[in-house]
Coordinates of C-alpha atoms and ligand atoms in Angstrom, one line a residue:
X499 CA -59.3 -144.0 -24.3
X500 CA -59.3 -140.3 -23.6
X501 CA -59.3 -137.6 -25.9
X502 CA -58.3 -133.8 -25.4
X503 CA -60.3 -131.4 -27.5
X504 CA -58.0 -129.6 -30.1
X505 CA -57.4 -126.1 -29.4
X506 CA -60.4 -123.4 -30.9
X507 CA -60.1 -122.9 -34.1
X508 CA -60.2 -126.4 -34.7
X509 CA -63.1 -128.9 -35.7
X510 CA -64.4 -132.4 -34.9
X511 CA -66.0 -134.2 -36.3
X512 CA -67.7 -138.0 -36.0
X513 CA -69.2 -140.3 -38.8
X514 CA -70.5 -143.8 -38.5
X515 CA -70.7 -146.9 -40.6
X516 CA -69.2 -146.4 -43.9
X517 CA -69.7 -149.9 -44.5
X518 CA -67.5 -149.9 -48.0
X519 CA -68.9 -146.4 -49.8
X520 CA -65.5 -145.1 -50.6
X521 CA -66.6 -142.7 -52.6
X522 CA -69.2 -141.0 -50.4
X523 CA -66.9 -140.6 -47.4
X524 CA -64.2 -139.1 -49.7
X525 CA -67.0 -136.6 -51.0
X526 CA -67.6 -136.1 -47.1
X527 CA -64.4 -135.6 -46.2
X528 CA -64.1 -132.6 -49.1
X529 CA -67.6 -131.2 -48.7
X530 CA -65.9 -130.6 -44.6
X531 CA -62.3 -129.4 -46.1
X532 CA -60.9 -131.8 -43.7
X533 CA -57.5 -129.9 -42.0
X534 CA -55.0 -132.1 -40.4
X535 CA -55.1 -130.1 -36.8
X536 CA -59.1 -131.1 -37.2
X537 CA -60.1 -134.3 -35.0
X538 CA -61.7 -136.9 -36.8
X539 CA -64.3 -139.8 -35.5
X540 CA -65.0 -143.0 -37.1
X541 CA -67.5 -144.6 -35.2
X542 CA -66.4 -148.7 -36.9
X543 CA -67.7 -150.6 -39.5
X544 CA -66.0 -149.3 -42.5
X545 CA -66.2 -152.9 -44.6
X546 CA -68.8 -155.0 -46.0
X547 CA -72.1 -154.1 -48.1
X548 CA -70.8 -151.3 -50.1
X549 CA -68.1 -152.4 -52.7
X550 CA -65.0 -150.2 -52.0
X551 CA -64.1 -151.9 -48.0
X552 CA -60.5 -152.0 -49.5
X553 CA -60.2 -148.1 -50.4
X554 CA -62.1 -147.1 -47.5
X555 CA -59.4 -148.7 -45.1
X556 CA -56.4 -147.7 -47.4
X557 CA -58.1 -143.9 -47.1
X558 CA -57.9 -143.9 -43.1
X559 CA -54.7 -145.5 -42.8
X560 CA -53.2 -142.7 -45.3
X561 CA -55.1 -140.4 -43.3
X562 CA -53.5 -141.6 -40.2
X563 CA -49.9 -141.9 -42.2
X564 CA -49.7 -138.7 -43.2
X565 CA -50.8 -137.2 -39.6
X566 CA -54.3 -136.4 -39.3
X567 CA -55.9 -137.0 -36.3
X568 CA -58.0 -139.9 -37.2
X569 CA -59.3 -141.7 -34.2
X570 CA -61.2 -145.3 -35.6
X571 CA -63.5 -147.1 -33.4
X572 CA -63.9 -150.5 -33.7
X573 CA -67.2 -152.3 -35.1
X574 CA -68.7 -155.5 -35.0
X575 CA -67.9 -155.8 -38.8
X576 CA -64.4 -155.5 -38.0
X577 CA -64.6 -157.5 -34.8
X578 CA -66.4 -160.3 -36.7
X579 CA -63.6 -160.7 -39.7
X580 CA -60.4 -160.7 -37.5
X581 CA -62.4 -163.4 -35.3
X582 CA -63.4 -165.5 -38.3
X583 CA -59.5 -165.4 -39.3
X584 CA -58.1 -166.4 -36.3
X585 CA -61.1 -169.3 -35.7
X586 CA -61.5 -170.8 -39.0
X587 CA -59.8 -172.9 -41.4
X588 CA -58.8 -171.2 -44.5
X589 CA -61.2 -172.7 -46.6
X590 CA -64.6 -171.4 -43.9
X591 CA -63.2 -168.0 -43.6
X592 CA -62.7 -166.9 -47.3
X593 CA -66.4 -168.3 -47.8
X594 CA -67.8 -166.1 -44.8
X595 CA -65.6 -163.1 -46.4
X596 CA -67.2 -163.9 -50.1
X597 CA -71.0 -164.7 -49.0
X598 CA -71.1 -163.1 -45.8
X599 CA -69.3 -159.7 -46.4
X600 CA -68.1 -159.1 -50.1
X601 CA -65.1 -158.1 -49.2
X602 CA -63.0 -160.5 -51.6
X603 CA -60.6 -157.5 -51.8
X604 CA -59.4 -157.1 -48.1
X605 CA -58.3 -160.6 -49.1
X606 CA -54.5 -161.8 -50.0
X607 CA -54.6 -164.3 -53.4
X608 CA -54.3 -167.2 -50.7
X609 CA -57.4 -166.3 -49.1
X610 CA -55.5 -164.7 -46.0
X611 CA -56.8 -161.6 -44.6
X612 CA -54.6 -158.8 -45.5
X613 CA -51.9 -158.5 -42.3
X614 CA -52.2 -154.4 -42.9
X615 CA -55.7 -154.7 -42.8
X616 CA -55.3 -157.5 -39.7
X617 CA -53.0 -154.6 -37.7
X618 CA -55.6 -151.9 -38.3
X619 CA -58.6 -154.1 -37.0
X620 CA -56.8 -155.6 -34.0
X621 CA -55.4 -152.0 -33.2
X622 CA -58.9 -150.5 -33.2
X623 CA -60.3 -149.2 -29.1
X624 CA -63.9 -149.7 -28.2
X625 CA -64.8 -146.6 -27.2
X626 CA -63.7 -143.0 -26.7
X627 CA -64.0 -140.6 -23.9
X628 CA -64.3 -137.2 -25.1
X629 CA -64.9 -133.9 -22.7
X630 CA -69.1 -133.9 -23.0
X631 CA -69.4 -137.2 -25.1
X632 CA -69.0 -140.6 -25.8
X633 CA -68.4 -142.4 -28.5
X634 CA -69.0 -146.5 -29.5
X635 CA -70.0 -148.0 -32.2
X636 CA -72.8 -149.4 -31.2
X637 CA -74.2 -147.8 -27.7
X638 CA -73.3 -149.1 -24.1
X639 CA -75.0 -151.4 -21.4
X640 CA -76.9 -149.2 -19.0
X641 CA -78.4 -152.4 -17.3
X642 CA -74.9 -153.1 -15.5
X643 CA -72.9 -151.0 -12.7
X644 CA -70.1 -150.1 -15.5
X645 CA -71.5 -149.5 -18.3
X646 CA -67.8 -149.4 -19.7
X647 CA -66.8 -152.8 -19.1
X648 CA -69.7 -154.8 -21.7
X649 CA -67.6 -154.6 -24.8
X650 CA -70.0 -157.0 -26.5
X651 CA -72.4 -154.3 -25.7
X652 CA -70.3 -151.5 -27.6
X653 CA -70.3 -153.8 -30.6
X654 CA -73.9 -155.1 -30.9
X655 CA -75.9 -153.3 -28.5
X656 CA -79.8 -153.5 -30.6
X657 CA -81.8 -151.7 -28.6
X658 CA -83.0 -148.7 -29.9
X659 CA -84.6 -146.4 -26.9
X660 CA -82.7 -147.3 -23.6
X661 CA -81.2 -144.3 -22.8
X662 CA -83.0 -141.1 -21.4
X663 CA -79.9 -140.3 -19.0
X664 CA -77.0 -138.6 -20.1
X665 CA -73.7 -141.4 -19.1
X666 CA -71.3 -139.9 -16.7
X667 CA -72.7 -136.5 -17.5
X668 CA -72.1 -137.0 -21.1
X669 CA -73.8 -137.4 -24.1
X670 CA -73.4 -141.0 -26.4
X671 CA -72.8 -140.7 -30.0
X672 CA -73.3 -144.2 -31.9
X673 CA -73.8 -146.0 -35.3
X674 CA -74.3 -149.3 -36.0
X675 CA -78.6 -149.1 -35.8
X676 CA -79.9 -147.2 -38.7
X677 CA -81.6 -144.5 -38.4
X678 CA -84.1 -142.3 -40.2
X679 CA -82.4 -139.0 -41.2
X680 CA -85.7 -137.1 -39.6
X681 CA -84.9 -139.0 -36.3
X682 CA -81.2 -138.2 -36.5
X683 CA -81.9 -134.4 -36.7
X684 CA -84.7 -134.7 -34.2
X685 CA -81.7 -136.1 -31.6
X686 CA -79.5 -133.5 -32.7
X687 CA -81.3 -130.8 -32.2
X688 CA -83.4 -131.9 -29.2
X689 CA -80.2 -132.7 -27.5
X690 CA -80.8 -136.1 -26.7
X691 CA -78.6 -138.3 -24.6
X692 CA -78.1 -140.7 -27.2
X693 CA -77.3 -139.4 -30.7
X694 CA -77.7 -142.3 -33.4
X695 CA -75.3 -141.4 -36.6
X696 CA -76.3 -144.6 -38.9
X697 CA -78.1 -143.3 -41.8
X698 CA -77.9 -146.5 -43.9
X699 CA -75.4 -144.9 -46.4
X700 CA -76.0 -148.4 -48.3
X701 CA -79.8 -148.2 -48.3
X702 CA -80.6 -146.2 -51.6
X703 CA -82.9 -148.9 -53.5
X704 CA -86.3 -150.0 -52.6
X705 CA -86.0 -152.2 -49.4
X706 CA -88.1 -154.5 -47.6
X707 CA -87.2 -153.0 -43.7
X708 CA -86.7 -149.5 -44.7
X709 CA -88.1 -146.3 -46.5
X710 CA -85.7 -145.5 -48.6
X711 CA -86.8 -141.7 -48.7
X712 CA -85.3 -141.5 -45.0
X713 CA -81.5 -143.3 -45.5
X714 CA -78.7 -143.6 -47.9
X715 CA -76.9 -141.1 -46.5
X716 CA -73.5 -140.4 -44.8
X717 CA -73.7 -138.2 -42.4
X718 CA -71.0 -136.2 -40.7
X719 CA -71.7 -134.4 -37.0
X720 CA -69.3 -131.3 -35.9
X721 CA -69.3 -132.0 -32.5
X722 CA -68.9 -128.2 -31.1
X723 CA -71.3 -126.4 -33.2
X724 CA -73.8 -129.9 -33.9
X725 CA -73.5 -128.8 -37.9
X726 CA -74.6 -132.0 -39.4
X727 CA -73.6 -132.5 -43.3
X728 CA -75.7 -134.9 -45.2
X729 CA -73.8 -136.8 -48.2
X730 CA -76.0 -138.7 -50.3
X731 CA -74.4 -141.8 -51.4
X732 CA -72.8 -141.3 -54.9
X733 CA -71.1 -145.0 -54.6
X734 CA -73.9 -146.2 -56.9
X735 CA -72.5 -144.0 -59.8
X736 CA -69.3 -146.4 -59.6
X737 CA -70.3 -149.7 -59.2
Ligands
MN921 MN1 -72.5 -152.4 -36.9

């Protein structure tokens, strides 16, 4: 899916993984004074680990509703839920929802995922083309001819350090692998092909994989002047 850049005085901006923190994003959102000509980028995964998946979704499709530009990537989280609805019995799927992704409240009282929530998930692209970048959740197949067609790719992709060439002349903004802030503004400023956006917003206690010091953050990139703003994750304060 192509997207036209608004005209000057107008922003975009992207952020990754959300991943539930409802009230970090919202804090995000202010902290930017968010305008409704402004282009904004979600990268996917909005649900599961943080607490608030429900609000965050209500947010964007409000957003959307009351016509910002709001343009949502799909994630695997999102991916993996509307798949575990359709493939198993009722019974499976609210247990994968309850042990698997805490997100009890995306659910109806039968155990049904929520049909507004089902809409926005099936409805969500896996990848935008932008005039010097693209963006995918998770990062894009350079192994193959066309890149573009391994959607499996845009939603898991793992590997951390394949890309040293711009793709199609254009630089790749992604989430989905989290990053240490210090590497995030090293790619930003260095100009690197890939950008990684994934701070860990969720990562703000002692952890066994990561240092602690260097995620829980949410992170929001304007993509004309490469501003970042760095939201520490204030979800904690309402759980
Ligand atoms: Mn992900």
């Amino acid at each position: 899916m192509k997207i036209e850049k608004p005209i000057e005085s107008h922003k975009r901006y992207v952020i990754a993984d959300i991943h539930g923190c409802f009230y970090t994003f919202k804090q995000l959102l202010e902290r930017i004074n968010l305008q409704k000509e402004d282009q904004l980028f979600l990268l996917g995964d909005y649900i599961d680990r943080g607490l608030f998946s429900d609000k965050v979704l209500d947010y964007i499709i409000n957003l959307k509703a009351l016509n910002y530009n709001v343009f949502a990537l799909r994630g695997n989280h999102e991916n993996n839920i509307i798949n575990a609805s359709k493939e198993y019995d009722n019974k499976t799927f609210q247990f994968f929802v309850k042990k698997m992704n805490k997100s009890t409240n995306l659910l109806t009282p039968e155990g049904f995922l929520k049909p507004k929530y089902f809409e926005f998930f099936n409805s969500l692209p896996y990848f935008f083309e932008l005039d010097k970048f693209y963006l995918v959740h998770a990062g894009f197949n350079r192994k193959i001819a066309n890149p573009l067609f391994d959607f499996s790719a845009m939603l898991e992709l793992k590997n951390k350090s394949d890309y040293f060439h711009l793709l199609n002349g254009k630089q790749v903004i992604i989430g989905h692998n989290v990053h240490y802030l210090n590497e995030i503004i090293k790619a930003i400023n260095e100009n690197y092909a890939k950008i990684p956006l994934d701070n860990g917003c969720v990562y703000t206690q002692k952890h066994k994989f990561y240092d602690t010091s260097q995620t829980g953050n949410l992170l929001c990139l304007n993509l004309d002047t490469f501003e970042l703003t760095i939201q520490k994750n204030i979800d904690i304060d309402y759980e």
